[in-house]
Tab-separated table of C-alpha atoms in Angstrom:
chain	number	residue	atom	x	y	z
A	1	ILE	CA	-12.859	-8.343	67.190
A	2	ASN	CA	-14.122	-11.296	65.156
A	3	MET	CA	-16.071	-8.912	62.914
A	4	ASN	CA	-12.946	-6.828	62.314
A	5	ARG	CA	-10.931	-9.962	61.614
A	6	LYS	CA	-13.524	-11.147	59.061
A	7	ARG	CA	-13.610	-7.736	57.472
A	8	TRP	CA	-9.829	-7.603	57.070
A	9	THR	CA	-9.837	-11.141	55.716
A	10	ARG	CA	-12.331	-10.118	53.020
A	11	ILE	CA	-10.276	-7.015	52.176
A	12	LEU	CA	-7.099	-9.100	51.966
A	13	LYS	CA	-8.764	-11.597	49.612
A	14	MET	CA	-10.126	-8.766	47.456
A	15	CYS	CA	-6.705	-7.079	47.208
A	16	THR	CA	-5.035	-10.379	46.390
A	17	GLY	CA	-7.562	-10.969	43.616
A	18	ILE	CA	-7.009	-7.489	42.170
A	19	ALA	CA	-3.239	-7.951	42.253
A	20	ALA	CA	-3.565	-11.262	40.412
A	21	LEU	CA	-5.822	-9.646	37.791
A	22	VAL	CA	-3.378	-6.774	37.246
A	23	PHE	CA	-0.551	-9.293	36.816
A	24	ILE	CA	-2.514	-11.267	34.220
A	25	VAL	CA	-3.454	-8.119	32.296
A	26	SER	CA	0.139	-6.919	32.345
A	27	LEU	CA	1.229	-10.200	30.801
A	28	GLY	CA	-1.287	-9.688	28.021
A	29	HIS	CA	0.162	-6.242	27.295
A	30	ALA	CA	3.844	-7.146	27.452
A	31	SER	CA	6.032	-4.997	25.247
A	32	ALA	CA	6.916	-6.355	21.818
A	33	ALA	CA	10.261	-8.080	21.373
A	34	THR	CA	12.890	-7.347	18.721
A	35	LEU	CA	14.387	-10.405	17.028
A	36	CYS	CA	17.427	-10.440	14.743
A	37	VAL	CA	18.378	-12.404	11.639
A	38	ASP	CA	21.952	-12.829	10.400
A	39	LYS	CA	23.075	-15.481	7.921
A	40	THR	CA	26.162	-16.149	10.043
A	41	GLY	CA	24.192	-16.600	13.257
A	42	ALA	CA	26.250	-13.838	14.886
A	43	ASN	CA	25.102	-12.482	18.250
A	44	GLY	CA	22.634	-15.330	18.663
A	45	CYS	CA	20.543	-14.211	15.675
A	46	TYR	CA	18.397	-16.589	13.628
A	47	THR	CA	20.003	-17.669	10.352
A	48	THR	CA	16.818	-17.431	8.263
A	49	ILE	CA	13.907	-15.032	8.320
A	50	GLN	CA	11.475	-17.966	8.493
A	51	LEU	CA	13.010	-19.201	11.743
A	52	ALA	CA	12.599	-15.740	13.251
A	53	VAL	CA	8.966	-15.537	12.123
A	54	ASN	CA	8.246	-18.995	13.538
A	55	ASN	CA	9.596	-17.961	16.936
A	56	ALA	CA	8.089	-14.462	17.004
A	57	SER	CA	4.949	-13.401	18.848
A	58	ALA	CA	2.292	-11.035	17.545
A	59	GLY	CA	3.597	-7.470	17.521
A	60	ASP	CA	7.292	-8.385	17.399
A	61	VAL	CA	9.842	-6.665	15.145
A	62	ILE	CA	12.359	-8.706	13.129
A	63	ASN	CA	15.535	-6.898	12.040
A	64	VAL	CA	17.371	-8.559	9.168
A	65	GLU	CA	21.075	-8.107	8.450
A	66	PRO	CA	22.354	-7.966	4.833
A	67	GLY	CA	22.455	-11.108	2.715
A	68	LEU	CA	20.574	-13.323	0.277
A	69	TYR	CA	17.898	-15.282	2.157
A	70	LEU	CA	16.656	-18.371	0.346
A	71	GLU	CA	13.408	-19.109	2.175
A	72	GLY	CA	12.377	-22.389	0.556
A	73	THR	CA	9.010	-22.407	-1.198
A	74	SER	CA	8.198	-19.012	0.334
A	75	LEU	CA	8.677	-16.866	3.402
A	76	SER	CA	5.378	-17.690	5.098
A	77	VAL	CA	4.144	-15.038	7.540
A	78	GLN	CA	1.025	-16.193	9.393
A	79	LYS	CA	1.188	-13.793	12.356
A	80	SER	CA	1.268	-10.038	12.930
A	81	VAL	CA	4.920	-8.932	12.766
A	82	THR	CA	7.115	-6.231	11.233
A	83	ILE	CA	10.077	-7.409	9.141
A	84	VAL	CA	12.731	-4.770	8.422
A	85	SER	CA	16.059	-4.927	6.623
A	86	VAL	CA	18.903	-3.160	8.406
A	87	ALA	CA	20.797	-2.156	5.240
A	88	GLY	CA	18.043	-1.686	2.621
A	89	PRO	CA	16.969	-3.477	-0.562
A	90	GLU	CA	20.294	-3.268	-2.388
A	91	LYS	CA	21.948	-5.453	0.246
A	92	THR	CA	19.088	-7.605	1.574
A	93	LYS	CA	17.242	-10.033	-0.682
A	94	ILE	CA	14.449	-12.568	-0.186
A	95	GLU	CA	13.927	-15.428	-2.640
A	96	GLY	CA	11.297	-18.160	-2.609
A	97	SER	CA	10.965	-20.874	-5.221
A	98	SER	CA	7.192	-20.282	-5.462
A	99	VAL	CA	6.255	-17.054	-3.663
A	100	GLY	CA	8.728	-14.568	-2.254
A	101	VAL	CA	6.626	-13.533	0.753
A	102	SER	CA	3.239	-15.073	1.600
A	103	VAL	CA	1.016	-13.301	4.159
A	104	GLY	CA	-1.709	-15.309	5.869
A	105	THR	CA	-5.290	-14.684	6.904
A	106	ASN	CA	-6.084	-12.248	9.752
A	107	SER	CA	-2.478	-11.167	10.195
A	108	THR	CA	-1.121	-7.608	10.089
A	109	VAL	CA	2.285	-7.637	8.431
A	110	ASN	CA	4.795	-4.912	7.543
A	111	VAL	CA	7.700	-5.654	5.181
A	112	LYS	CA	10.282	-2.891	4.701
A	113	GLY	CA	13.492	-2.551	2.752
A	114	PHE	CA	14.025	-5.790	0.775
A	115	THR	CA	14.582	-6.925	-2.779
A	116	ILE	CA	12.070	-9.716	-3.392
A	117	SER	CA	12.673	-11.747	-6.529
A	118	GLY	CA	13.075	-15.102	-8.207
A	119	ALA	CA	9.592	-16.408	-7.409
A	120	THR	CA	6.450	-17.067	-9.419
A	121	GLN	CA	4.780	-14.333	-7.347
A	122	GLY	CA	6.640	-11.665	-5.441
A	123	VAL	CA	4.270	-11.012	-2.564
A	124	TYR	CA	0.983	-12.832	-1.983
A	125	MET	CA	-1.492	-11.595	0.614
A	126	HIS	CA	-4.555	-13.654	1.529
A	127	ALA	CA	-7.232	-11.820	3.532
A	128	GLY	CA	-4.970	-9.981	5.946
A	129	SER	CA	-3.452	-6.539	6.284
A	130	LEU	CA	-0.175	-5.925	4.474
A	131	THR	CA	2.056	-2.850	4.329
A	132	LEU	CA	4.964	-2.844	1.873
A	133	GLU	CA	7.469	0.017	2.076
A	134	ASN	CA	10.757	0.725	0.300
A	135	ASN	CA	11.044	-2.672	-1.396
A	136	ILE	CA	12.222	-3.688	-4.873
A	137	ILE	CA	10.173	-6.482	-6.458
A	138	VAL	CA	11.791	-7.689	-9.670
A	139	GLY	CA	11.986	-10.649	-12.025
A	140	ILE	CA	8.755	-12.303	-10.907
A	141	GLY	CA	7.246	-15.023	-13.111
A	142	SER	CA	3.657	-13.979	-12.379
A	143	HIS	CA	2.237	-11.004	-10.419
A	144	GLY	CA	4.625	-8.802	-8.515
A	145	ILE	CA	2.080	-8.237	-5.727
A	146	PHE	CA	-1.159	-10.228	-5.506
A	147	CYS	CA	-3.771	-9.064	-2.975
A	148	ASN	CA	-6.304	-11.852	-2.697
A	149	ALA	CA	-9.557	-12.433	-0.781
A	150	PRO	CA	-11.655	-14.969	-2.675
A	151	SER	CA	-14.269	-15.657	0.019
A	152	ASN	CA	-17.236	-13.793	1.518
A	153	ASN	CA	-17.241	-11.697	4.701
A	154	VAL	CA	-13.578	-10.766	4.404
A	155	TYR	CA	-11.764	-7.496	5.055
A	156	TYR	CA	-8.241	-6.944	3.813
A	157	VAL	CA	-5.784	-4.094	3.276
A	158	CYS	CA	-2.841	-3.762	0.880
A	159	ASP	CA	-0.909	-0.571	1.650
A	160	ILE	CA	1.880	-0.256	-0.933
A	161	ARG	CA	4.162	2.787	-0.795
A	162	ASN	CA	7.633	3.791	-1.998
A	163	ASN	CA	8.318	0.491	-3.777
A	164	THR	CA	9.824	-0.331	-7.174
A	165	ILE	CA	8.114	-3.128	-9.123
A	166	LEU	CA	9.301	-4.322	-12.542
A	167	SER	CA	9.780	-7.284	-14.897
A	168	SER	CA	6.683	-9.119	-13.686
A	169	GLY	CA	5.326	-11.941	-15.835
A	170	GLY	CA	1.765	-10.866	-14.956
A	171	GLU	CA	0.566	-7.586	-13.506
A	172	GLY	CA	2.865	-5.554	-11.318
A	173	ILE	CA	0.045	-5.241	-8.779
A	174	TYR	CA	-3.130	-7.275	-9.001
A	175	SER	CA	-6.163	-7.613	-6.760
A	176	ASP	CA	-9.022	-9.959	-7.524
A	177	GLU	CA	-12.741	-9.561	-6.979
A	178	CYS	CA	-13.994	-11.017	-3.722
A	179	GLY	CA	-17.396	-12.309	-2.652
A	180	TYR	CA	-20.340	-10.796	-0.807
A	181	TYR	CA	-19.720	-8.496	2.177
A	182	CYS	CA	-16.058	-8.313	1.275
A	183	SER	CA	-14.270	-5.015	1.967
A	184	PRO	CA	-10.851	-4.833	0.331
A	185	THR	CA	-8.794	-1.646	0.527
A	186	ILE	CA	-5.835	-0.976	-1.784
A	187	LYS	CA	-3.531	2.017	-1.281
A	188	LEU	CA	-0.796	2.891	-3.768
A	189	TYR	CA	1.417	5.856	-2.894
A	190	ASN	CA	4.632	7.036	-4.529
A	191	ASN	CA	5.637	3.755	-6.183
A	192	ILE	CA	7.558	3.133	-9.408
A	193	ILE	CA	5.693	0.388	-11.263
A	194	LEU	CA	7.073	-0.652	-14.657
A	195	ASP	CA	4.168	-3.051	-15.159
A	196	THR	CA	0.401	-3.154	-15.428
A	197	VAL	CA	-1.725	-2.228	-12.416
A	198	ASN	CA	-5.035	-4.111	-12.286
A	199	LEU	CA	-7.182	-3.522	-9.193
A	200	ASN	CA	-10.602	-5.094	-8.710
A	201	SER	CA	-11.274	-4.015	-5.132
A	202	ASP	CA	-14.037	-1.788	-3.759
A	203	SER	CA	-11.879	0.913	-2.172
A	204	GLU	CA	-8.733	2.144	-3.896
A	205	THR	CA	-6.373	5.086	-3.520
A	206	CYS	CA	-3.730	5.536	-6.220
A	207	ILE	CA	-1.702	8.752	-6.251
A	208	TYR	CA	1.814	10.068	-6.974
A	209	ASN	CA	3.015	6.899	-8.697
A	210	THR	CA	5.052	6.224	-11.828
A	211	ILE	CA	3.199	3.547	-13.812
A	212	THR	CA	4.480	2.702	-17.289
A	213	GLY	CA	2.129	-0.229	-17.971
A	214	ALA	CA	-1.633	-0.267	-18.419
A	215	ILE	CA	-3.830	0.995	-15.588
A	216	LEU	CA	-6.942	-1.184	-15.306
A	217	ASN	CA	-10.069	-0.860	-13.133
A	218	VAL	CA	-8.677	2.011	-11.073
A	219	SER	CA	-8.225	5.769	-11.419
A	220	CYS	CA	-4.749	7.022	-10.488
A	221	ALA	CA	-4.157	10.715	-9.776
A	222	SER	CA	-0.919	12.660	-10.359
A	223	THR	CA	0.603	9.701	-12.202
A	224	GLN	CA	3.724	9.782	-14.352
A	225	THR	CA	3.716	7.288	-17.220
A	226	ALA	CA	7.200	7.783	-18.727
A	227	ASP	CA	9.975	5.250	-18.122
A	228	PRO	CA	12.122	6.591	-15.240
A	229	LEU	CA	15.335	5.297	-16.941
A	230	PHE	CA	17.006	3.358	-14.169
A	231	ILE	CA	20.756	2.881	-14.306
A	232	PRO	CA	21.185	-0.713	-15.593
A	233	SER	CA	21.125	-3.257	-12.736
A	234	ASN	CA	20.590	-0.479	-10.207
A	235	TYR	CA	16.946	-0.012	-9.305
A	236	CYS	CA	17.709	2.646	-6.705
A	237	ALA	CA	19.217	5.227	-9.102
A	238	VAL	CA	18.158	6.829	-12.398
A	239	GLN	CA	20.090	8.236	-15.334
A	240	SER	CA	20.628	11.986	-15.642
A	241	ALA	CA	18.054	12.159	-18.455
A	242	SER	CA	15.333	10.557	-16.320
A	243	PRO	CA	11.940	12.295	-16.515
A	244	SER	CA	11.423	11.416	-12.853
A	245	ILE	CA	14.007	13.945	-11.661
A	246	ASP	CA	12.269	16.931	-10.026
A	247	ALA	CA	8.924	15.601	-11.295
A	248	GLY	CA	7.389	14.688	-7.956
A	249	SER	CA	5.186	16.636	-5.606
A	250	PRO	CA	7.272	18.469	-2.958
């Protein structure tokens, strides 16, 4: 009887330990949360995008309602999150007095559906992984998008697709040379870039873009170079005489 009691005691302890381990693992794999941003604070939403980023956890999604969001010096994103506008770039705008959006080291960040303007640099990425989709980046004093990894032993990704970039004081998209054992990857797909593209990375894909400025240090396939003739002050629509109409790959 004592042997059976000892045996069951050991089994009980083992099961308890397994249950505790499963609980801990489940906490580590909790589903991502969805946070909201609304300038009015409606429905308990954060009133700035920066506040939502500060309170987000890795993997969270931040949905942003329409409005002009003045994010101080910059919207600083130092963790892996997805930031999405609810109504698109014509109605949702991010402005920073220095950099519109700044992405930090070792973070994986997605930014979708904003107009980003009024800063010295539109989007600055430092040694992380950045995806930009369906944004308008306009009126920037320096580079529209700057993908940067100045140190050794760094891997970074800039995945830029379906954006419009114009009126940059520097290059529309710029990547610098990095040090030893650095593996940068730049992907440009289906963008309209009315500026220079200057890429100094080791791995680049550039295809199906409209680029009216100079193309430096990169080979771009299936590229249109004519001005798409936007309707004035409307970067989401082109004039009837636009060479971009029916010019893309189906």
